[in-house]
Amino acid sequence: REPLRESGGGSVRAGGSLTLSCDASEYVSCMTWFRQAPRKERDGVASIDWRGITYYTDSVKARFTISRNNANNVVSLQINNLQPEDTAMYYCAAPTICTDDQWPKSWYLSSTFKYWGQGTQVTVAS
């Protein structure tokens, strides 16, 4: 199966909520959710490390919540008050290694990550 597999996307109205899930084949220390809109670059939006410390971009921190369940290797992204600008493919990604001194300055960089899921589509109508 896929090393990382996303699920939970869908089409919703503005103001609605979704919870995305990333199912990993095995334990991963760190994971980041990225998104890519049709005409924009891929951006990291939220991350969580092995201690449960979370990171968010300023643009989403008020509405997005990342969490992890180490028992089943699932990392979730809860998105509240969805807006049309949230429309994108959402990907989860895992690095080869993460350390507490490097992760705070690299969790949002695509080059940090070796493993990517196939993505799950989120579409928000006005």
PDB file of C-alpha atoms in Angstrom:
ATOM      1  CA  ARG A   1       0.000   0.000   0.000  1.00  0.00           C
ATOM      2  CA  GLU A   2       0.927   3.659  -0.196  1.00  0.00           C
ATOM      3  CA  PRO A   3       3.460   4.789   2.417  1.00  0.00           C
ATOM      4  CA  LEU A   4       1.197   7.780   3.093  1.00  0.00           C
ATOM      5  CA  ARG A   5      -2.459   7.935   2.135  1.00  0.00           C
ATOM      6  CA  GLU A   6      -4.747  10.923   2.586  1.00  0.00           C
ATOM      7  CA  SER A   7      -8.502  10.844   2.951  1.00  0.00           C
ATOM      8  CA  GLY A   8     -11.351  13.049   4.101  1.00  0.00           C
ATOM      9  CA  GLY A   9     -11.508  15.633   1.340  1.00  0.00           C
ATOM     10  CA  GLY A  10     -14.711  16.648  -0.343  1.00  0.00           C
ATOM     11  CA  SER A  11     -16.903  19.459  -1.600  1.00  0.00           C
ATOM     12  CA  VAL A  12     -18.368  21.721   1.077  1.00  0.00           C
ATOM     13  CA  ARG A  13     -19.987  25.106   1.453  1.00  0.00           C
ATOM     14  CA  ALA A  14     -18.113  28.073   2.840  1.00  0.00           C
ATOM     15  CA  GLY A  15     -18.245  27.967   6.603  1.00  0.00           C
ATOM     16  CA  GLY A  16     -18.266  24.200   6.766  1.00  0.00           C
ATOM     17  CA  SER A  17     -15.668  21.899   8.260  1.00  0.00           C
ATOM     18  CA  LEU A  18     -13.629  18.909   7.184  1.00  0.00           C
ATOM     19  CA  THR A  19     -11.215  16.578   8.898  1.00  0.00           C
ATOM     20  CA  LEU A  20      -8.463  15.200   6.712  1.00  0.00           C
ATOM     21  CA  SER A  21      -6.534  12.092   7.672  1.00  0.00           C
ATOM     22  CA  CYS A  22      -3.111  10.819   6.690  1.00  0.00           C
ATOM     23  CA  ASP A  23      -2.600   7.114   7.270  1.00  0.00           C
ATOM     24  CA  ALA A  24       1.076   6.146   7.417  1.00  0.00           C
ATOM     25  CA  SER A  25       2.375   2.640   6.797  1.00  0.00           C
ATOM     26  CA  GLU A  26       4.549   2.900   9.885  1.00  0.00           C
ATOM     27  CA  TYR A  27       5.487   5.331  12.593  1.00  0.00           C
ATOM     28  CA  VAL A  28       6.872   8.648  11.392  1.00  0.00           C
ATOM     29  CA  SER A  29       8.453  11.154  13.736  1.00  0.00           C
ATOM     30  CA  CYS A  30       7.253  14.268  11.926  1.00  0.00           C
ATOM     31  CA  MET A  31       4.627  15.076   9.359  1.00  0.00           C
ATOM     32  CA  THR A  32       3.425  18.155   7.525  1.00  0.00           C
ATOM     33  CA  TRP A  33       0.237  18.891   5.632  1.00  0.00           C
ATOM     34  CA  PHE A  34       0.741  20.808   2.390  1.00  0.00           C
ATOM     35  CA  ARG A  35      -1.778  22.185  -0.040  1.00  0.00           C
ATOM     36  CA  GLN A  36      -1.637  23.293  -3.640  1.00  0.00           C
ATOM     37  CA  ALA A  37      -4.347  25.344  -5.283  1.00  0.00           C
ATOM     38  CA  PRO A  38      -4.785  25.088  -9.061  1.00  0.00           C
ATOM     39  CA  ARG A  39      -2.809  28.238  -9.823  1.00  0.00           C
ATOM     40  CA  LYS A  40      -0.573  28.528  -6.796  1.00  0.00           C
ATOM     41  CA  GLU A  41       2.581  27.022  -5.403  1.00  0.00           C
ATOM     42  CA  ARG A  42       2.533  24.174  -2.933  1.00  0.00           C
ATOM     43  CA  ASP A  43       2.551  25.522   0.616  1.00  0.00           C
ATOM     44  CA  GLY A  44       3.035  23.886   3.969  1.00  0.00           C
ATOM     45  CA  VAL A  45       0.140  24.693   6.280  1.00  0.00           C
ATOM     46  CA  ALA A  46       0.525  22.597   9.436  1.00  0.00           C
ATOM     47  CA  SER A  47       2.991  20.195  11.008  1.00  0.00           C
ATOM     48  CA  ILE A  48       3.402  18.026  14.079  1.00  0.00           C
ATOM     49  CA  ASP A  49       6.511  16.428  15.510  1.00  0.00           C
ATOM     50  CA  TRP A  50       7.132  13.320  17.608  1.00  0.00           C
ATOM     51  CA  ARG A  51       6.391  15.169  20.845  1.00  0.00           C
ATOM     52  CA  GLY A  52       3.115  16.541  19.571  1.00  0.00           C
ATOM     53  CA  ILE A  53       4.455  20.054  19.084  1.00  0.00           C
ATOM     54  CA  THR A  54       2.522  21.752  16.306  1.00  0.00           C
ATOM     55  CA  TYR A  55       3.370  24.382  13.717  1.00  0.00           C
ATOM     56  CA  TYR A  56       1.084  26.447  11.511  1.00  0.00           C
ATOM     57  CA  THR A  57       1.392  29.117   8.909  1.00  0.00           C
ATOM     58  CA  ASP A  58      -0.056  32.404  10.100  1.00  0.00           C
ATOM     59  CA  SER A  59      -2.755  32.300   7.455  1.00  0.00           C
ATOM     60  CA  VAL A  60      -4.365  29.098   8.777  1.00  0.00           C
ATOM     61  CA  LYS A  61      -3.545  28.864  12.477  1.00  0.00           C
ATOM     62  CA  ALA A  62      -6.908  30.267  13.566  1.00  0.00           C
ATOM     63  CA  ARG A  63      -8.888  27.593  11.716  1.00  0.00           C
ATOM     64  CA  PHE A  64      -6.645  24.528  11.264  1.00  0.00           C
ATOM     65  CA  THR A  65      -5.751  21.984  13.926  1.00  0.00           C
ATOM     66  CA  ILE A  66      -3.265  19.177  13.398  1.00  0.00           C
ATOM     67  CA  SER A  67      -3.108  16.140  15.670  1.00  0.00           C
ATOM     68  CA  ARG A  68      -1.692  12.637  15.696  1.00  0.00           C
ATOM     69  CA  ASN A  69      -2.612   9.204  16.933  1.00  0.00           C
ATOM     70  CA  ASN A  70       0.544   7.180  17.431  1.00  0.00           C
ATOM     71  CA  ALA A  71      -1.394   3.959  17.992  1.00  0.00           C
ATOM     72  CA  ASN A  72      -2.504   3.792  14.358  1.00  0.00           C
ATOM     73  CA  ASN A  73       0.001   6.181  12.734  1.00  0.00           C
ATOM     74  CA  VAL A  74      -2.690   8.629  11.659  1.00  0.00           C
ATOM     75  CA  VAL A  75      -2.170  12.373  11.482  1.00  0.00           C
ATOM     76  CA  SER A  76      -5.310  14.457  11.135  1.00  0.00           C
ATOM     77  CA  LEU A  77      -5.994  17.994  10.006  1.00  0.00           C
ATOM     78  CA  GLN A  78      -9.227  19.555  11.183  1.00  0.00           C
ATOM     79  CA  ILE A  79     -10.258  22.555   9.125  1.00  0.00           C
ATOM     80  CA  ASN A  80     -12.978  24.838  10.431  1.00  0.00           C
ATOM     81  CA  ASN A  81     -14.795  27.697   8.720  1.00  0.00           C
ATOM     82  CA  LEU A  82     -13.683  26.629   5.275  1.00  0.00           C
ATOM     83  CA  GLN A  83     -13.338  29.402   2.727  1.00  0.00           C
ATOM     84  CA  PRO A  84     -13.070  29.320  -1.072  1.00  0.00           C
ATOM     85  CA  GLU A  85      -9.365  30.127  -0.833  1.00  0.00           C
ATOM     86  CA  ASP A  86      -8.891  26.815   0.984  1.00  0.00           C
ATOM     87  CA  THR A  87      -9.752  24.966  -2.212  1.00  0.00           C
ATOM     88  CA  ALA A  88      -6.706  22.859  -3.044  1.00  0.00           C
ATOM     89  CA  MET A  89      -5.218  19.430  -3.164  1.00  0.00           C
ATOM     90  CA  TYR A  90      -4.029  18.573   0.326  1.00  0.00           C
ATOM     91  CA  TYR A  91      -0.987  16.359   0.758  1.00  0.00           C
ATOM     92  CA  CYS A  92       0.714  14.865   3.760  1.00  0.00           C
ATOM     93  CA  ALA A  93       4.469  14.484   3.733  1.00  0.00           C
ATOM     94  CA  ALA A  94       7.101  12.908   5.943  1.00  0.00           C
ATOM     95  CA  PRO A  95      10.828  13.582   6.071  1.00  0.00           C
ATOM     96  CA  THR A  96      13.585  11.032   6.309  1.00  0.00           C
ATOM     97  CA  ILE A  97      14.644  12.479   9.640  1.00  0.00           C
ATOM     98  CA  CYS A  98      13.712  15.374  11.883  1.00  0.00           C
ATOM     99  CA  THR A  99      15.478  16.853  14.867  1.00  0.00           C
ATOM    100  CA  ASP A 100      14.359  19.445  17.366  1.00  0.00           C
ATOM    101  CA  ASP A 101      16.987  21.941  16.231  1.00  0.00           C
ATOM    102  CA  GLN A 102      16.235  21.664  12.510  1.00  0.00           C
ATOM    103  CA  TRP A 103      12.510  21.044  12.396  1.00  0.00           C
ATOM    104  CA  PRO A 104      11.223  24.489  13.445  1.00  0.00           C
ATOM    105  CA  LYS A 105      12.926  26.054  10.430  1.00  0.00           C
ATOM    106  CA  SER A 106      12.276  23.311   7.899  1.00  0.00           C
ATOM    107  CA  TRP A 107       8.807  21.851   8.527  1.00  0.00           C
ATOM    108  CA  TYR A 108       7.235  23.988   5.801  1.00  0.00           C
ATOM    109  CA  LEU A 109       9.867  23.439   3.095  1.00  0.00           C
ATOM    110  CA  SER A 110       9.025  20.938   0.376  1.00  0.00           C
ATOM    111  CA  SER A 111      12.690  20.021   0.040  1.00  0.00           C
ATOM    112  CA  THR A 112      12.619  18.646   3.587  1.00  0.00           C
ATOM    113  CA  PHE A 113      10.338  15.774   2.621  1.00  0.00           C
ATOM    114  CA  LYS A 114      10.984  12.481   0.922  1.00  0.00           C
ATOM    115  CA  TYR A 115       7.611  10.764   1.296  1.00  0.00           C
ATOM    116  CA  TRP A 116       4.342  12.143  -0.075  1.00  0.00           C
ATOM    117  CA  GLY A 117       0.813  10.911  -0.320  1.00  0.00           C
ATOM    118  CA  GLN A 118      -1.334  11.129  -3.436  1.00  0.00           C
ATOM    119  CA  GLY A 119      -3.441  13.977  -2.087  1.00  0.00           C
ATOM    120  CA  THR A 120      -7.073  14.547  -1.214  1.00  0.00           C
ATOM    121  CA  GLN A 121      -9.127  17.259  -2.873  1.00  0.00           C
ATOM    122  CA  VAL A 122     -10.879  19.956  -0.865  1.00  0.00           C
ATOM    123  CA  THR A 123     -13.333  22.128  -2.775  1.00  0.00           C
ATOM    124  CA  VAL A 124     -15.158  24.991  -1.067  1.00  0.00           C
ATOM    125  CA  ALA A 125     -18.078  26.750  -2.724  1.00  0.00           C
ATOM    126  CA  SER A 126     -19.032  30.316  -1.876  1.00  0.00           C
TER     127      SER A 126
END
